[in-house]
Amino acid sequence: MKIDAAVLDVRNGPLVVQQLDLQDPRADEVLVHLKATGVCHSDISVIKGDLPLPTPIVLGHEGAGVVQSVGSAVTTVKPGDHVVLTFASCGSCGQCLSGHPVYCDSSAAMNLSGTRVDGSSAWSRDGEPVFGHFVGQSSFGTHVVVHHSAAIPVDPTLPLEHLAPLGCGVQTGAGTVFNTLHPPYGSTIAVTGAGSVGLSAVMAASVLGCRQIIAVDVSESRLRLAQEVGATDVVHATGGDLTERLRQLTDGRGVNYIVDTTGLQHVVAEAFAALSVRGTLSVVGVSPAGTRIDLDPWSFLAGRTVQGNMEGDVVPSIFIPFLIDLYRQGRFPFDKLITVCHGIESLADVVKGQDSSIVKAVVTLG
Ligand SMILES: [Zn+2]
Ligand SMILES: [Zn+2]
């Protein structure tokens, strides 16, 4: 079928909306008519070349839409279902079977190769292949063909332009807290970087009853938003003294749990130095390849841990409906992070992302 999609033809180039051909879904795939897509930092990383993928390519990996048709082997969704799209996984390897599909043996091949596992692409232009299948999706278009594992059925009464970011940024921040840190009630937590990942971590910490939730950012407007969604304290990071300020806020003891969403070398090092005894730092911000971080090995003797994860280490078919339940109960107000931009033509401007007041841009796709 003919579709419209925003294509990146060359690294650092603009996204240009073009007509492409999209294959019918294979037996294990789903064709989705997209209604909205979030824009995530990883899309920008591919455009800049920090995350190298082949071009021309269709990016986008926070899609939401309506199932149009399904392959003969698909049983999880049917035409007409509303779906949030997320990363793809095989469902049968050891990581998938033990509840960690983001670490699937086929993860790189299914999500970051630009093709299906067999090297083919569902997209083409004038008979020449165009790369896609980005993070199991390529949602910068009117339609997409995805592996069935990437299509999560959701409540059809909720607006798809609000649900779109659940499949990457929101589940990453929330999953880091719910699945990998699981702070006990009464503990203290800090989040460096109050973007969509960081603020999702703040909301999750609030749900779990953390006593003190400290948001750190350079933007006043993001810190105000952090307080709206559950932060008890904010630190306007002006550089250099982050460790000291976090220790002051926690009566000199340091912070029990810290989520770093910045990936900035000095922020990670300063956050680590602000951990309490037996504290844990989770690094989910992506640093440029080759980055090294200085940590004092004596700190580990006090029981401190450094960890990281991708996509919040979630099982999307369980976790996304869980977040939606919390949202409906008013306990996880992720819609406050979203600014809706209208029309696929606005994607090119949105990815340039000059407006720092936008935490999470979602583009409607018609
Ligand atoms: Zn992402
Ligand atoms: Zn697998």
Coordinates of C-alpha atoms and ligand atoms in Angstrom, one line a residue:
M1 CA 0.0 0.0 0.0
K2 CA 1.0 3.7 -0.4
I3 CA 1.7 5.5 2.8
D4 CA 3.1 8.9 3.8
A5 CA 6.2 8.8 6.0
A6 CA 8.9 11.2 7.2
V7 CA 12.1 9.9 5.7
L8 CA 15.7 10.7 6.8
D9 CA 17.7 10.4 3.6
V10 CA 21.1 11.4 5.0
R11 CA 22.7 11.8 8.5
N12 CA 22.0 15.3 9.9
G13 CA 19.5 15.9 7.1
P14 CA 16.0 17.1 7.4
L15 CA 13.0 14.7 7.7
V16 CA 11.0 15.0 4.5
V17 CA 7.5 13.6 4.1
Q18 CA 7.3 11.4 1.1
Q19 CA 5.1 8.7 -0.4
L20 CA 6.5 5.2 0.2
D21 CA 5.3 1.6 -0.5
L22 CA 4.6 -0.5 2.6
Q23 CA 4.3 -4.3 2.4
D24 CA 1.3 -6.3 3.7
P25 CA 1.9 -7.8 7.1
R26 CA 3.6 -11.2 7.2
A27 CA 2.1 -14.1 9.2
D28 CA 3.5 -12.8 12.5
E29 CA 3.0 -9.1 11.8
V30 CA 0.4 -6.4 12.3
L31 CA -0.5 -3.4 10.1
V32 CA -1.3 -0.4 12.2
H33 CA -3.0 2.9 11.0
L34 CA -1.0 5.3 13.1
K35 CA -2.8 8.2 14.9
A36 CA 0.1 9.7 16.8
T37 CA 3.8 9.3 17.6
G38 CA 6.0 10.7 20.3
V39 CA 9.4 12.0 19.5
C40 CA 12.2 10.5 21.7
H41 CA 15.8 11.4 22.2
S42 CA 16.9 8.2 20.4
D43 CA 15.3 9.4 17.1
I44 CA 17.5 12.5 17.4
S45 CA 20.5 10.3 18.2
V46 CA 20.1 8.5 14.9
I47 CA 19.6 11.7 12.9
K48 CA 22.9 13.1 14.4
G49 CA 24.7 9.8 13.9
D50 CA 25.4 9.1 17.6
L51 CA 23.3 5.9 17.1
P52 CA 24.4 4.7 13.7
L53 CA 21.8 3.2 11.4
P54 CA 21.6 2.9 7.6
T55 CA 19.8 5.5 5.5
P56 CA 17.3 6.2 4.0
I57 CA 15.3 5.3 7.0
V58 CA 11.9 5.9 8.6
L59 CA 12.4 6.7 12.3
G60 CA 10.0 7.0 15.2
H61 CA 9.3 4.6 18.1
E62 CA 6.5 5.9 20.2
G63 CA 3.6 5.1 17.9
A64 CA -0.1 4.6 18.7
G65 CA -2.9 3.7 16.4
V66 CA -5.6 1.3 15.3
V67 CA -5.0 -2.2 13.9
Q68 CA -5.9 -2.4 10.3
S69 CA -5.1 -6.0 9.5
V70 CA -3.1 -8.9 11.1
G71 CA -1.1 -11.8 9.7
S72 CA -2.5 -15.4 9.9
A73 CA -0.5 -16.3 13.0
V74 CA -1.4 -13.3 15.1
T75 CA -3.7 -13.9 18.1
T76 CA -2.9 -11.0 20.4
V77 CA -4.7 -8.2 18.5
K78 CA -7.4 -8.0 15.8
P79 CA -8.5 -5.3 13.3
G80 CA -10.0 -2.3 15.1
D81 CA -8.0 -2.7 18.3
H82 CA -6.3 0.4 19.6
V83 CA -2.6 -0.3 20.2
V84 CA 0.4 1.3 21.7
L85 CA 3.6 0.3 19.9
T86 CA 6.9 -0.6 21.7
F87 CA 10.1 -2.6 21.1
A88 CA 9.9 -6.0 19.4
S89 CA 11.1 -9.3 21.0
C90 CA 11.1 -13.0 19.9
G91 CA 9.1 -14.4 22.8
S92 CA 11.1 -17.7 22.8
C93 CA 14.7 -17.0 23.9
G94 CA 15.9 -17.3 27.5
Q95 CA 15.7 -13.6 28.2
C96 CA 12.1 -13.4 26.8
L97 CA 11.0 -16.5 28.7
S98 CA 12.5 -15.2 32.0
G99 CA 10.6 -11.9 31.7
H100 CA 13.3 -9.6 30.3
P101 CA 12.3 -9.2 26.6
V102 CA 14.2 -5.9 26.2
Y103 CA 17.4 -8.1 26.4
C104 CA 16.0 -10.6 23.9
D105 CA 18.7 -12.5 21.9
S106 CA 17.3 -11.0 18.8
S107 CA 16.9 -7.5 20.2
A108 CA 19.5 -5.8 18.0
A109 CA 18.3 -7.6 14.9
M110 CA 14.7 -6.8 15.5
N111 CA 15.0 -3.2 16.8
L112 CA 18.3 -1.5 15.7
S113 CA 19.3 -3.0 12.3
G114 CA 16.9 -1.0 10.1
T115 CA 15.4 -4.3 8.8
R116 CA 13.6 -7.5 9.9
V117 CA 15.7 -10.3 11.2
D118 CA 16.0 -11.8 7.7
G119 CA 17.4 -8.5 6.4
S120 CA 14.3 -7.4 4.5
S121 CA 12.4 -4.1 5.0
A122 CA 8.7 -3.6 4.8
W123 CA 9.3 -0.1 3.3
S124 CA 10.4 0.8 -0.3
R125 CA 10.5 3.8 -2.6
D126 CA 10.4 3.4 -6.4
G127 CA 11.3 -0.2 -5.9
E128 CA 14.3 0.5 -3.8
P129 CA 14.3 -0.6 -0.1
V130 CA 13.9 2.1 2.6
F131 CA 15.1 1.1 6.1
G132 CA 12.7 1.0 9.0
H133 CA 11.6 -1.4 11.8
F134 CA 13.2 1.1 14.2
V135 CA 12.8 0.0 17.8
G136 CA 10.3 -2.5 16.4
Q137 CA 8.3 0.3 14.8
S138 CA 9.2 3.3 12.5
S139 CA 6.2 5.3 13.6
F140 CA 7.0 8.6 11.7
G141 CA 4.3 7.7 9.1
T142 CA 0.6 7.1 8.5
H143 CA 0.9 3.3 8.7
V144 CA 3.4 0.8 10.0
V145 CA 4.0 -3.0 9.8
V146 CA 5.3 -4.4 13.2
H147 CA 6.1 -7.7 14.7
H148 CA 3.1 -8.7 16.8
S149 CA 5.2 -8.5 20.1
A150 CA 5.4 -4.7 19.5
A151 CA 1.7 -4.0 19.4
I152 CA 0.1 -3.7 22.8
P153 CA -3.7 -3.6 22.9
V154 CA -5.0 -0.7 25.1
D155 CA -8.3 0.8 26.3
P156 CA -10.0 2.4 23.2
T157 CA -11.7 5.1 25.2
L158 CA -8.4 6.9 25.9
P159 CA -6.8 9.4 23.5
L160 CA -4.1 7.8 21.4
E161 CA -2.1 11.0 21.3
H162 CA -1.7 10.7 25.1
L163 CA -0.9 7.0 25.1
A164 CA 1.8 7.1 22.4
P165 CA 4.9 7.9 24.7
L166 CA 4.1 4.9 27.0
G167 CA 6.0 2.6 24.6
C168 CA 9.4 4.2 25.2
G169 CA 10.1 7.2 27.4
V170 CA 7.4 6.8 30.0
Q171 CA 8.0 3.0 30.5
T172 CA 11.7 3.6 30.7
G173 CA 11.4 6.0 33.6
A174 CA 8.6 4.2 35.4
G175 CA 10.1 0.8 34.8
T176 CA 13.4 1.8 36.2
V177 CA 11.7 2.6 39.5
F178 CA 9.1 -0.2 39.6
N179 CA 11.2 -3.0 38.1
T180 CA 14.9 -2.4 38.8
L181 CA 15.1 -0.1 41.9
H182 CA 11.9 -1.0 43.7
P183 CA 12.5 1.5 46.5
P184 CA 10.7 0.6 49.7
Y185 CA 8.2 3.1 51.1
G186 CA 9.8 5.7 53.2
S187 CA 13.1 5.8 51.2
T188 CA 14.6 8.8 49.5
I189 CA 15.2 9.1 45.7
A190 CA 16.6 11.7 43.3
V191 CA 16.2 11.9 39.6
T192 CA 18.7 13.8 37.5
G193 CA 17.1 15.3 34.4
A194 CA 13.4 16.2 34.5
G195 CA 12.5 15.2 30.9
S196 CA 9.8 12.6 30.1
V197 CA 12.0 9.7 31.5
G198 CA 12.9 11.5 34.7
L199 CA 9.4 12.7 35.4
S200 CA 8.0 9.2 34.8
A201 CA 10.5 8.0 37.4
V202 CA 9.2 10.8 39.8
M203 CA 5.6 9.7 39.3
A204 CA 6.5 6.0 39.9
A205 CA 8.5 6.9 43.1
S206 CA 5.4 8.8 44.3
V207 CA 3.2 5.8 43.7
L208 CA 5.6 3.6 45.7
G209 CA 5.5 6.0 48.7
C210 CA 9.1 7.4 48.7
R211 CA 9.4 9.9 51.5
Q212 CA 11.5 12.3 49.6
I213 CA 11.6 12.7 45.8
I214 CA 14.2 15.1 44.5
A215 CA 14.1 16.3 40.9
V216 CA 17.3 17.9 39.4
D217 CA 17.3 19.9 36.2
V218 CA 18.5 23.2 34.7
S219 CA 15.0 24.2 33.6
E220 CA 12.7 26.1 36.0
S221 CA 9.6 25.1 34.1
R222 CA 10.5 21.4 34.2
L223 CA 11.2 21.6 37.9
R224 CA 7.8 23.2 38.5
L225 CA 6.2 20.3 36.5
A226 CA 8.2 17.9 38.6
Q227 CA 6.6 19.3 41.7
E228 CA 3.2 19.0 40.1
V229 CA 3.7 15.3 39.4
G230 CA 5.2 14.3 42.8
A231 CA 8.6 15.8 43.5
T232 CA 8.9 16.9 47.1
D233 CA 12.2 18.9 46.5
V234 CA 13.9 20.4 43.5
V235 CA 17.5 21.2 42.7
H236 CA 18.2 23.8 40.0
A237 CA 21.5 22.4 38.7
T238 CA 23.9 25.2 38.2
G239 CA 26.9 22.9 38.0
G240 CA 29.6 21.6 40.3
D241 CA 27.9 21.2 43.7
L242 CA 25.2 18.6 43.0
T243 CA 26.7 16.1 45.4
E244 CA 26.7 18.6 48.2
R245 CA 23.2 19.9 47.6
L246 CA 21.8 16.3 47.5
R247 CA 23.5 15.5 50.8
Q248 CA 22.2 18.7 52.4
L249 CA 18.7 17.8 51.4
T250 CA 19.0 14.4 53.0
D251 CA 20.4 15.5 56.3
G252 CA 23.9 14.6 55.3
R253 CA 23.1 10.9 54.8
G254 CA 22.9 10.9 51.0
V255 CA 20.2 9.6 48.8
N256 CA 19.0 6.0 48.8
Y257 CA 18.2 5.7 45.1
I258 CA 19.2 7.9 42.2
V259 CA 18.0 7.7 38.6
D260 CA 20.3 9.4 36.1
T261 CA 18.5 10.3 32.8
T262 CA 21.2 12.7 31.5
G263 CA 24.0 10.4 30.6
L264 CA 26.3 13.3 31.3
Q265 CA 29.7 12.2 32.7
H266 CA 30.0 14.8 35.5
V267 CA 26.3 14.4 36.5
V268 CA 26.6 10.6 36.8
A269 CA 29.8 11.0 38.9
E270 CA 28.3 13.6 41.2
A271 CA 25.1 11.6 41.6
F272 CA 27.1 8.5 42.6
A273 CA 29.0 10.5 45.2
A274 CA 25.7 11.6 46.7
L275 CA 24.4 8.1 47.4
S276 CA 23.8 7.0 50.9
V277 CA 25.4 3.8 52.3
R278 CA 23.8 0.8 50.5
G279 CA 22.5 3.3 47.9
T280 CA 21.8 2.5 44.3
L281 CA 22.4 4.6 41.2
S282 CA 20.6 3.6 38.0
V283 CA 22.0 5.1 34.8
V284 CA 19.5 5.2 32.0
G285 CA 20.7 8.3 30.2
V286 CA 22.6 7.5 27.0
S287 CA 26.2 8.8 26.9
P288 CA 28.1 9.2 23.6
A289 CA 30.1 6.1 22.7
G290 CA 33.5 6.1 24.4
T291 CA 32.4 8.0 27.6
R292 CA 34.2 6.9 30.8
I293 CA 33.0 7.7 34.3
D294 CA 35.3 8.2 37.4
L295 CA 34.0 6.4 40.5
D296 CA 35.8 6.1 43.8
P297 CA 36.1 2.3 44.4
W298 CA 36.1 2.9 48.2
S299 CA 32.4 3.9 47.8
F300 CA 31.5 0.3 46.9
L301 CA 32.7 -0.9 50.3
A302 CA 29.7 1.0 51.8
G303 CA 27.4 -1.3 49.9
R304 CA 26.7 1.0 47.0
T305 CA 25.5 -0.3 43.6
V306 CA 25.6 1.1 40.1
Q307 CA 23.2 -0.4 37.5
G308 CA 21.4 0.5 34.3
N309 CA 18.7 -0.8 32.1
M310 CA 16.9 -0.3 28.7
E311 CA 13.2 0.5 28.4
G312 CA 12.7 0.0 32.2
D313 CA 13.3 -3.8 31.8
V314 CA 9.5 -4.1 31.3
V315 CA 7.3 -6.8 29.9
P316 CA 5.3 -4.3 27.8
S317 CA 2.1 -6.3 27.5
I318 CA 1.9 -6.3 31.4
F319 CA 3.5 -2.9 32.1
I320 CA 1.7 -0.6 29.7
P321 CA -1.8 -1.6 30.8
F322 CA -0.5 -1.3 34.4
L323 CA 0.5 2.3 33.8
I324 CA -2.8 3.1 32.1
D325 CA -4.6 1.7 35.2
L326 CA -2.6 4.1 37.4
Y327 CA -3.3 6.9 35.1
R328 CA -7.0 6.3 35.2
Q329 CA -6.9 6.3 39.0
G330 CA -5.2 9.7 38.9
R331 CA -1.9 8.3 40.4
F332 CA 0.3 8.6 37.3
P333 CA -0.6 11.8 35.4
F334 CA 1.7 11.3 32.5
D335 CA -0.5 13.4 30.2
K336 CA 0.9 16.5 31.9
L337 CA 4.2 15.9 30.2
I338 CA 2.7 16.0 26.7
T339 CA 2.5 18.8 24.1
V340 CA 0.5 17.7 21.1
C341 CA 1.7 19.0 17.7
H342 CA -0.6 18.6 14.7
G343 CA 0.2 16.8 11.4
I344 CA 3.0 14.7 10.0
E345 CA 4.5 17.8 8.4
S346 CA 5.3 19.2 11.8
L347 CA 7.7 16.3 12.5
A348 CA 10.6 18.0 10.8
D349 CA 10.4 21.0 13.1
V350 CA 9.6 19.0 16.2
V351 CA 12.8 16.9 15.9
K352 CA 14.8 20.1 15.7
G353 CA 13.4 20.5 19.2
Q354 CA 14.4 24.1 20.0
D355 CA 11.5 24.6 22.4
S356 CA 12.8 23.5 25.8
S357 CA 9.4 24.1 27.4
I358 CA 8.2 21.0 25.6
V359 CA 8.9 17.9 27.7
K360 CA 7.4 15.3 25.4
A361 CA 6.2 16.2 21.9
V362 CA 3.5 14.0 20.4
V363 CA 2.7 14.5 16.7
T364 CA -0.8 13.5 15.4
L365 CA -0.7 11.5 12.2
G366 CA -4.3 11.6 11.0
Ligands
ZN1 ZN 13.0 6.2 22.9
ZN2 ZN 13.8 -13.3 22.8

